[in-house]
Each structure stands twice: as structure tokens, then as C-alpha cells.
Short mmCIF file of C-alpha atoms in Angstrom, two decimals:
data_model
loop_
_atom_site.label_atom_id
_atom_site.label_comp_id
_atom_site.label_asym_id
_atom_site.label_seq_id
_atom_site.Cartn_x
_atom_site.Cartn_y
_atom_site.Cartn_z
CA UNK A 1 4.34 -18.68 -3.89
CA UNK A 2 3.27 -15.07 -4.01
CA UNK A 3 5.33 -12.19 -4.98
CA UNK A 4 4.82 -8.99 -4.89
CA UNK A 5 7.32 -6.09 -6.32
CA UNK A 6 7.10 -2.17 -5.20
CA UNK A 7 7.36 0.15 -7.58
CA UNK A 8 7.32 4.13 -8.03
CA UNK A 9 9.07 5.89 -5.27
CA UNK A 10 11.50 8.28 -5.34
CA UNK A 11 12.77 11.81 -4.55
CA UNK A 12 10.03 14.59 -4.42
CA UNK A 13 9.71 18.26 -2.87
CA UNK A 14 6.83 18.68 -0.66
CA UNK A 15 3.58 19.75 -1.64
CA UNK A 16 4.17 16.75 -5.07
CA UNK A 17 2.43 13.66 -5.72
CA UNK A 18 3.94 9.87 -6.50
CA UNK A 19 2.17 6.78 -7.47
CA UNK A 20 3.14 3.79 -6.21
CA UNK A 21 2.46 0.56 -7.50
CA UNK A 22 2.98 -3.24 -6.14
CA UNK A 23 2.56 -6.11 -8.72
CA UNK A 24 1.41 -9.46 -7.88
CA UNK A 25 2.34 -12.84 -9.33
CA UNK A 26 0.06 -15.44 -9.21
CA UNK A 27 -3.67 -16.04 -9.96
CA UNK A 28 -5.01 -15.39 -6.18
CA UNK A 29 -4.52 -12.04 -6.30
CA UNK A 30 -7.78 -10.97 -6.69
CA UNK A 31 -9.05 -13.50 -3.77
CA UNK A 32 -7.27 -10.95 -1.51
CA UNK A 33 -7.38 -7.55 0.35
CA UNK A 34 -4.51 -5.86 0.31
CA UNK A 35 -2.69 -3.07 2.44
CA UNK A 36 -0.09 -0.30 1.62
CA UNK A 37 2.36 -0.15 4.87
CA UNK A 38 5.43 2.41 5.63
CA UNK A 39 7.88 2.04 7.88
CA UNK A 40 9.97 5.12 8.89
CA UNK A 41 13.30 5.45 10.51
CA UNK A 42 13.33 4.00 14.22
CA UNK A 43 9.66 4.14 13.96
CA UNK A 44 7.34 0.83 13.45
CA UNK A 45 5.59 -0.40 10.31
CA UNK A 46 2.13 1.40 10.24
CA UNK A 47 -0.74 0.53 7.78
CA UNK A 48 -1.81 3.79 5.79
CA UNK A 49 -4.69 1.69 3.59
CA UNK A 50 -6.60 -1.48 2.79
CA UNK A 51 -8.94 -2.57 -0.37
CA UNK A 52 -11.27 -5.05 -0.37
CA UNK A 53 -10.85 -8.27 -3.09
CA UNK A 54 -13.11 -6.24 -5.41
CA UNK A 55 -12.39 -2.32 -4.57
CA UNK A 56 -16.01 -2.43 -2.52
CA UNK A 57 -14.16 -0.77 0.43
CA UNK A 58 -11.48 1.26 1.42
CA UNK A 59 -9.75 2.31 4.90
CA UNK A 60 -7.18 5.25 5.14
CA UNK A 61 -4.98 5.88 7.97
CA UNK A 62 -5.87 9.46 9.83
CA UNK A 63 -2.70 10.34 8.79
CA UNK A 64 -3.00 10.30 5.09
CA UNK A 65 -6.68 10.30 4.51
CA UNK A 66 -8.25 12.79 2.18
CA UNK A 67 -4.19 12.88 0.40
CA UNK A 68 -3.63 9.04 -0.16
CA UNK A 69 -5.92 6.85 -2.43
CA UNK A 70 -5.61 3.33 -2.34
CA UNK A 71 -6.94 1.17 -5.60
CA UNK A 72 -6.55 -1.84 -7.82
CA UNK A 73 -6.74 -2.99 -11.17
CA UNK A 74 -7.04 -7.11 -10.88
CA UNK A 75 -6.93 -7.63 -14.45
CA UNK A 76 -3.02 -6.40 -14.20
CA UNK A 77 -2.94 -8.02 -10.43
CA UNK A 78 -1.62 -4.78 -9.27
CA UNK A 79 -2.56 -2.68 -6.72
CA UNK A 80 -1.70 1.21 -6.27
CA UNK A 81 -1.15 4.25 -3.93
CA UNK A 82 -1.64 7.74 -5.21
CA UNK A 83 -0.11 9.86 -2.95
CA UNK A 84 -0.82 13.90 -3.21
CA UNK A 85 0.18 16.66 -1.15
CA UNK A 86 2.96 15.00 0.52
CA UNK A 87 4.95 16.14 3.41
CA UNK A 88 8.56 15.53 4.75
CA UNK A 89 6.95 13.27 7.46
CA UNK A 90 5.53 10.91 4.57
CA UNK A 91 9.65 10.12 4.21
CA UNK A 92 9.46 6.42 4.60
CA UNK A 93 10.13 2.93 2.87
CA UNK A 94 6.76 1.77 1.81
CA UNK A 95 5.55 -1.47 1.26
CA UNK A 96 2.22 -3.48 0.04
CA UNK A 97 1.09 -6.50 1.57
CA UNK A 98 -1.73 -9.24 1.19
CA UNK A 99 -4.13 -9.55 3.65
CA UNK A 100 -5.33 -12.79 4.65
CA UNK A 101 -8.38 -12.85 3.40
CA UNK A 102 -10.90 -11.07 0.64
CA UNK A 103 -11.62 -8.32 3.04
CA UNK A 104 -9.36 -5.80 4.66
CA UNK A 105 -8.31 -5.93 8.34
CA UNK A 106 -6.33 -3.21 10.12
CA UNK A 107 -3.95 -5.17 11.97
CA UNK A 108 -0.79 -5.08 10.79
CA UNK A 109 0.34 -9.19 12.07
CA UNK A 110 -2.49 -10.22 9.89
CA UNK A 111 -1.23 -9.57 6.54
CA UNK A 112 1.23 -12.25 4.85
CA UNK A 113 3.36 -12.08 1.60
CA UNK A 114 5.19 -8.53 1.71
CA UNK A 115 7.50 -6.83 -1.06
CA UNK A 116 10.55 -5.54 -0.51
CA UNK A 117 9.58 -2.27 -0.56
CA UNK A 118 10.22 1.15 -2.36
CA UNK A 119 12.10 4.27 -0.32
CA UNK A 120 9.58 7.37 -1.02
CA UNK A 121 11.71 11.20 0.61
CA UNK A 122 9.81 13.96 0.20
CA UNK A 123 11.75 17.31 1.00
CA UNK A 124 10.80 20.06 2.63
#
């Protein structure tokens, strides 16, 4: 069974930066892609990035590309999200997620295994 725990959110004024992190348990976790979601107040989950297996490719969401960098370290089967410049509209609970397989797909219903998630509110 996987697990995977959320870590690294918190309270921050606009304009700061936050890194989140999301272990893994397990020894597949560098078999997998894996995805950094959010999920809003009465909005849906939306996918914000993806990393291949072995960090040989990225994808970023329009909305936080060029502020958000997704990576991984699968030596600590952990996977991160630095997140700079934020805004009040990054206020979300934001969660990781494996994909199904080693590389990354954007839709959302194909990733398995999520974490429970850590609340990120960025003031204005």
C-alpha cells in the first residue's frame, strides 16, 4: 500500500514563497510520475504539475508556470513544490498524487494513491 504525507503549508502574505513536500512509503516510488493538485473552496481539484519517474520532464499549469517548480529527490522518495510569488488566489488545500505510470499525464482521474493534503492561505 502506498502512502503519501503532505507537508509544508501554511500561512503566508502575498508576494512569499512555501515549499511543499509529499513523502512516499514504499519502494515504487520512483517507478512513478507524480502530480501536485489543489483544490480550492467550491472549486474542483486542478493539477498545477507533473514529473516524470526520473525528473526528464516537467508540465506546469498556465496558472502557476514560471512561479511553481515541481521536483524530486527518489533517494528520499519525496517529491516537492516550490512555490514563489504567490497570490491570494493560490489559497487552496494542496495535495500530491501518483500517476499511474512512469510518465506524467494531465488528467486528473488518472492519478491513484493521494495524501491528505496540506491547507496553503496566502494573504493579500
Amino acid at each position: 500500500q502506498v502512502q503519501l504525507v503532505e507537508s509544508g503549508g501554511g500561512l503566508v502574505q502575498a508576494g512569499g514563497s512555501l515549499r511543499l513536500s509529499c513523502a512516499a512509503s514504499g519502494r515504487t516510488f520512483s517507478s512513478y510520475a507524480m502530480g501536485w493538485f489543489r483544490q480550492a473552496p467550491g472549486k474542483e481539484r486542478e493539477l498545477l504539475a507533473a514529473i516524470n519517474w526520473n525528473s526528464s520532464g516537467t508540465w506546469y499549469a498556465d496558472s502557476v508556470k514560471g512561479r511553481f517548480t515541481i521536483s524530486r529527490d527518489n533517494d528520499k522518495n519525496t517529491v516537492y513544490l516550490q512555490m514563489n510569488s504567490l497570490k491570494p488566489e493560490d489559497t487552496a488545500v494542496y495535495y500530491c498524487a501518483r500517476a499511474p505510470s512512469r510518465y506524467m499525464t494531465t488528467t486528473l482521474h488518472g492519478y491513484g494513491y493521494w495524501g491528505q493534503g496540506t491547507k496553503v492561505t496566502v494573504s493579500s
